[in-house]
């Protein structure tokens, strides 16, 4: 597996705290991610379907015009979160008041989150305590703070977008779900074979070949159900539209959340913006589709950024799995 493919497929397992710079007016530098800052694609925004680069002002108009905006990140890249906050801020300036749905929040955390926000509406960092962020597997709170700060400053509703933990565990273990849950998460119908095969191979690669083959199909169902849960978070009772903060794999237009929204919110417009780290040997934006098994990157727009790390993701995965096993044995 290429280093570029690995960087795009793997979520972060280790993260270092950072001090994020103030967002530039056009969303550009200064960059926090240290690698390949001088790459010719860094800072450029590309529309794959139109094969053209656009300025931030045009991107702002595209974001403001969509009912649902999906901001696909690499979780451990601080620049991705800064640019997500920039995009959300531009939508607010344009008069939008969207719901902001986070993959990083599960429904079992909503009560504590809402209580903290009601009691201390201006305390952004108190939200990290309410979410028990330090014990989650997400990167350091400093990465996500700009997004929560933008939502709080603009008084936007914030919504959990992930699956309930017990549902996720049940699906991963192949346990049966109630009929209404299978229907809600669209597990009552098989995937088209090409999509299933592509998702199964991504599951294998993202687990460094360490996942038993019998676990692959249930993990594909977990991914499907998470996509459906995120689509529900965006489309259920959101007349003013919604913004999704999630890993880029969930926001690809050929499947993932957009595929779910086509059924759940037919007729409403979706715009997917992915933040993608550059590779040293790839200066043609079309080449970044290969990591997704596609001729072109499967997004409505791509914003290229420096890389946060060149660490071996499989080594990180092994460390994470060992730590998780140790915690479970205690």
Coordinates of C-alpha atoms in Angstrom, one line a residue:
X1 CA 0.0 0.0 0.0
X2 CA 1.4 3.4 -1.0
X3 CA 2.1 6.0 1.7
X4 CA -0.4 8.4 0.1
X5 CA -3.1 5.7 0.3
X6 CA -2.3 4.9 3.9
X7 CA -2.4 8.5 4.9
X8 CA -5.8 8.9 3.4
X9 CA -7.3 5.7 4.7
X10 CA -6.1 5.7 8.3
X11 CA -7.6 7.8 11.0
X12 CA -5.2 9.2 13.6
X13 CA -4.4 7.1 16.6
X14 CA -1.8 9.4 18.2
X15 CA -2.0 13.2 18.3
X16 CA 0.2 16.0 19.6
X17 CA -1.3 19.1 21.1
X18 CA -0.8 22.2 19.0
X19 CA -1.4 25.9 19.2
X20 CA -3.5 26.8 16.1
X21 CA -2.8 30.0 14.3
X22 CA -5.5 32.5 13.6
X23 CA -7.4 31.8 10.4
X24 CA -6.3 33.9 7.5
X25 CA -9.0 35.8 5.7
X26 CA -8.7 33.6 2.6
X27 CA -8.1 30.4 4.5
X28 CA -4.5 30.2 3.5
X29 CA -1.2 30.2 5.4
X30 CA 0.3 30.2 8.0
X31 CA 0.1 26.4 8.0
X32 CA 0.5 24.3 11.1
X33 CA 1.2 20.9 9.4
X34 CA 4.9 21.0 8.8
X35 CA 5.5 18.8 5.7
X36 CA 5.4 19.8 2.1
X37 CA 4.3 23.4 2.8
X38 CA 6.0 24.5 -0.5
X39 CA 4.3 21.9 -2.6
X40 CA 2.7 23.5 -5.7
X41 CA -0.8 22.3 -4.8
X42 CA -0.8 23.5 -1.2
X43 CA -3.5 26.0 -0.6
X44 CA -5.2 25.5 -3.9
X45 CA -8.9 24.6 -4.3
X46 CA -9.9 22.3 -7.2
X47 CA -13.3 21.3 -8.6
X48 CA -12.8 17.8 -10.0
X49 CA -15.9 17.7 -12.1
X50 CA -14.9 20.9 -13.8
X51 CA -11.2 20.4 -13.9
X52 CA -10.4 23.8 -12.6
X53 CA -9.0 25.7 -9.7
X54 CA -11.2 28.3 -7.9
X55 CA -10.4 31.1 -5.4
X56 CA -11.8 31.0 -1.9
X57 CA -14.4 33.6 -2.8
X58 CA -16.0 31.2 -5.3
X59 CA -15.8 28.3 -2.9
X60 CA -17.6 30.4 -0.3
X61 CA -20.5 31.0 -2.7
X62 CA -20.7 27.3 -3.4
X63 CA -20.8 26.4 0.3
X64 CA -23.5 29.0 1.0
X65 CA -25.7 27.8 -1.8
X66 CA -25.9 24.1 -0.6
X67 CA -28.5 22.7 1.8
X68 CA -25.9 20.2 3.2
X69 CA -22.2 20.9 3.3
X70 CA -19.9 18.0 4.1
X71 CA -16.4 19.0 5.3
X72 CA -14.2 15.9 5.0
X73 CA -11.0 15.9 7.0
X74 CA -8.0 13.9 7.9
X75 CA -8.5 13.9 11.7
X76 CA -4.9 14.6 12.8
X77 CA -4.2 17.5 10.5
X78 CA -4.8 20.9 12.3
X79 CA -5.0 22.8 9.1
X80 CA -8.1 20.8 8.1
X81 CA -9.9 21.9 11.2
X82 CA -8.9 25.5 10.8
X83 CA -10.2 25.5 7.2
X84 CA -13.4 23.8 8.3
X85 CA -13.9 26.6 10.8
X86 CA -13.2 29.1 8.0
X87 CA -15.8 27.4 5.8
X88 CA -18.4 27.4 8.5
X89 CA -17.7 31.1 9.3
X90 CA -18.1 32.0 5.6
X91 CA -21.5 30.3 5.6
X92 CA -22.6 32.2 8.7
X93 CA -21.4 35.5 7.1
X94 CA -23.6 34.6 4.1
X95 CA -26.6 34.4 6.3
X96 CA -26.8 30.7 6.9
X97 CA -27.7 29.2 10.3
X98 CA -27.0 25.5 9.8
X99 CA -27.0 22.7 12.3
X100 CA -23.4 21.5 12.8
X101 CA -23.2 17.7 13.1
X102 CA -20.0 16.1 14.4
X103 CA -18.8 12.5 13.7
X104 CA -16.9 12.9 17.0
X105 CA -20.0 13.1 19.1
X106 CA -22.2 10.1 19.8
X107 CA -25.9 10.4 20.9
X108 CA -25.0 9.1 24.4
X109 CA -22.9 12.3 24.9
X110 CA -25.6 14.7 23.8
X111 CA -27.2 15.3 27.2
X112 CA -23.9 16.2 28.9
X113 CA -23.0 18.4 26.0
X114 CA -26.3 20.3 25.9
X115 CA -26.3 20.7 29.7
X116 CA -22.8 22.2 29.6
X117 CA -23.8 24.6 26.8
X118 CA -26.9 25.7 28.6
X119 CA -25.2 26.3 31.9
X120 CA -22.0 27.9 30.5
X121 CA -22.8 29.0 26.9
X122 CA -19.5 30.8 26.3
X123 CA -17.2 28.2 27.8
X124 CA -15.8 26.4 24.7
X125 CA -13.2 24.4 26.6
X126 CA -15.8 23.2 29.1
X127 CA -17.3 21.2 26.2
X128 CA -14.2 19.1 26.1
X129 CA -14.9 18.1 29.7
X130 CA -18.5 17.4 29.0
X131 CA -17.5 15.1 26.1
X132 CA -14.8 13.5 28.1
X133 CA -12.6 14.3 25.1
X134 CA -9.3 13.3 26.9
X135 CA -10.5 9.7 27.1
X136 CA -11.7 9.5 23.5
X137 CA -9.6 8.2 20.6
X138 CA -9.9 11.5 18.7
X139 CA -6.9 13.9 18.4
X140 CA -6.2 16.5 20.9
X141 CA -9.0 19.0 21.7
X142 CA -6.9 21.8 20.3
X143 CA -7.4 20.4 16.8
X144 CA -11.2 20.7 17.1
X145 CA -11.5 23.7 19.3
X146 CA -11.7 26.2 16.4
X147 CA -14.8 24.4 15.0
X148 CA -16.6 24.4 18.4
X149 CA -15.6 28.0 19.0
X150 CA -17.1 29.0 15.6
X151 CA -20.3 27.2 16.4
X152 CA -20.6 28.7 19.9
X153 CA -19.7 32.2 18.7
X154 CA -22.4 32.0 16.0
X155 CA -24.9 30.3 18.4
X156 CA -25.4 27.4 16.0
X157 CA -27.1 24.2 17.0
X158 CA -24.6 21.3 17.5
X159 CA -25.7 17.7 16.9
X160 CA -24.2 14.3 17.5
X161 CA -23.7 12.4 14.2
X162 CA -22.1 9.1 15.2
X163 CA -23.8 5.8 15.9
X164 CA -24.7 4.9 19.5
X165 CA -21.8 2.9 20.9
X166 CA -23.9 -0.2 21.8
X167 CA -25.3 -0.2 18.2
X168 CA -21.9 0.0 16.8
X169 CA -20.6 -2.9 18.9
X170 CA -23.6 -5.0 18.1
X171 CA -23.2 -4.6 14.3
X172 CA -19.4 -5.2 14.6
X173 CA -20.1 -8.5 16.4
X174 CA -22.7 -9.6 13.9
X175 CA -25.5 -9.4 16.4
X176 CA -29.1 -8.9 15.1
X177 CA -30.6 -5.4 15.3
X178 CA -34.3 -4.6 15.7
X179 CA -36.2 -4.2 12.4
X180 CA -36.6 -0.5 12.9
X181 CA -32.9 0.0 13.5
X182 CA -32.0 -2.0 10.4
X183 CA -34.4 0.1 8.4
X184 CA -33.1 3.4 9.8
X185 CA -29.5 2.5 9.1
X186 CA -30.4 1.0 5.7
X187 CA -29.0 -2.4 6.6
X188 CA -32.2 -4.1 5.3
X189 CA -30.8 -4.2 1.8
X190 CA -27.5 -5.4 0.3
X191 CA -25.0 -3.1 -1.1
X192 CA -24.3 -3.2 -4.8
X193 CA -21.4 -5.7 -5.2
X194 CA -18.8 -3.2 -6.5
X195 CA -19.4 -0.9 -3.6
X196 CA -19.3 -3.7 -1.1
X197 CA -16.0 -5.1 -2.5
X198 CA -14.4 -1.6 -2.5
X199 CA -15.5 -1.0 1.1
X200 CA -14.3 -4.4 2.2
X201 CA -10.9 -3.9 0.7
X202 CA -10.6 -0.5 2.4
X203 CA -11.5 -2.2 5.8
X204 CA -8.8 -4.8 5.2
X205 CA -6.2 -2.2 4.4
X206 CA -7.2 0.2 7.2
X207 CA -6.6 -2.6 9.7
X208 CA -3.2 -3.5 8.2
X209 CA -4.4 -6.9 7.3
X210 CA -4.9 -7.8 11.0
X211 CA -8.7 -8.1 10.9
X212 CA -10.0 -11.6 10.6
X213 CA -11.8 -12.1 7.3
X214 CA -15.0 -13.1 9.1
X215 CA -15.0 -9.6 10.7
X216 CA -14.8 -7.7 7.4
X217 CA -18.4 -7.8 6.3
X218 CA -19.7 -6.7 9.8
X219 CA -17.2 -3.8 9.7
X220 CA -18.6 -2.8 6.3
X221 CA -22.0 -2.8 7.9
X222 CA -20.6 -0.6 10.7
X223 CA -19.3 1.9 8.1
X224 CA -22.7 1.8 6.2
X225 CA -24.6 2.4 9.5
X226 CA -22.3 5.3 10.5
X227 CA -22.9 6.9 7.1
X228 CA -26.6 6.5 7.5
X229 CA -26.5 7.9 11.1
X230 CA -24.6 11.0 9.8
X231 CA -27.1 11.4 7.0
X232 CA -30.0 11.4 9.5
X233 CA -28.2 13.9 11.7
X234 CA -28.0 16.2 8.7
X235 CA -31.5 15.7 7.2
X236 CA -33.8 15.2 10.2
X237 CA -35.5 18.5 11.2
X238 CA -33.0 20.8 9.6
X239 CA -34.9 23.3 7.5
X240 CA -31.9 25.7 7.6
X241 CA -29.6 23.0 6.4
X242 CA -26.6 21.4 8.1
X243 CA -22.8 21.0 8.0
X244 CA -21.1 17.7 8.7
X245 CA -17.6 17.5 10.3
X246 CA -16.3 14.0 9.5
X247 CA -13.5 12.0 8.0
X248 CA -13.2 12.4 4.2
X249 CA -14.1 8.8 3.6
X250 CA -17.6 9.5 4.9
X251 CA -18.0 12.5 2.6
X252 CA -17.1 11.0 -0.8
X253 CA -19.8 11.7 -3.3
X254 CA -19.8 8.2 -4.9
X255 CA -21.0 6.6 -1.7
X256 CA -20.9 7.5 2.0
X257 CA -23.1 10.2 3.4
X258 CA -24.0 11.8 0.1
X259 CA -25.3 8.4 -1.2
X260 CA -27.5 8.1 1.9
X261 CA -28.8 11.6 1.6
X262 CA -29.9 11.0 -2.0
X263 CA -32.6 8.8 -0.5
X264 CA -33.2 10.5 2.9
X265 CA -33.3 14.1 1.6
X266 CA -34.1 13.8 -2.1
X267 CA -34.2 17.1 -3.8
X268 CA -32.0 18.9 -1.4
X269 CA -28.5 19.9 -2.5
X270 CA -25.3 18.5 -1.2
X271 CA -21.8 19.9 -1.5
X272 CA -18.8 17.8 -0.4
X273 CA -15.5 19.6 0.3
X274 CA -12.5 17.4 1.2
X275 CA -9.2 18.6 2.7
X276 CA -6.5 16.4 1.2
X277 CA -2.8 16.3 2.2
X278 CA -0.4 16.6 -0.7
X279 CA 2.1 13.8 -1.7
X280 CA 5.6 14.8 -2.7
X281 CA 5.5 13.0 -6.0
X282 CA 1.9 14.1 -7.0
X283 CA 1.4 17.6 -8.4
X284 CA -1.5 16.7 -10.7
X285 CA -4.8 17.0 -8.8
X286 CA -6.4 14.2 -10.8
X287 CA -3.8 11.7 -9.4
X288 CA -5.4 12.0 -5.9
X289 CA -8.4 10.1 -7.1
X290 CA -6.4 6.8 -7.2
X291 CA -6.2 6.7 -3.4
X292 CA -10.0 6.4 -3.4
X293 CA -10.2 3.9 -6.3
X294 CA -11.5 6.6 -8.6
X295 CA -10.3 8.4 -11.7
X296 CA -10.9 11.7 -9.9
X297 CA -11.1 12.6 -6.3
X298 CA -14.8 11.8 -5.4
X299 CA -15.7 15.1 -4.0
X300 CA -17.3 18.3 -5.3
X301 CA -14.2 20.3 -4.2
X302 CA -10.7 19.5 -2.9
X303 CA -8.6 21.8 -0.8
X304 CA -4.9 20.7 -0.7
X305 CA -2.9 21.1 2.4
X306 CA 0.5 20.3 3.8
X307 CA 1.0 16.9 5.6
X308 CA 0.8 16.6 9.3
X309 CA 3.1 13.5 9.5
X310 CA 4.8 10.8 7.6
X311 CA 4.6 8.3 10.4
X312 CA 3.8 4.7 9.5
X313 CA 0.1 4.3 10.0
X314 CA 0.4 0.5 10.5
X315 CA 2.8 1.0 13.3
X316 CA 0.4 3.4 14.9
X317 CA -2.4 0.9 14.4
X318 CA -0.4 -1.8 16.2
X319 CA 0.3 0.5 19.1
X320 CA -3.3 1.5 19.3
X321 CA -4.6 -2.1 19.2
X322 CA -2.0 -3.2 21.9
X323 CA -3.1 -0.3 24.2
X324 CA -6.8 -1.1 23.7
X325 CA -6.2 -4.8 24.5
X326 CA -4.3 -3.8 27.7
X327 CA -7.2 -1.5 28.7
X328 CA -9.8 -4.3 28.1
X329 CA -7.7 -6.8 30.2
X330 CA -7.6 -4.4 33.2

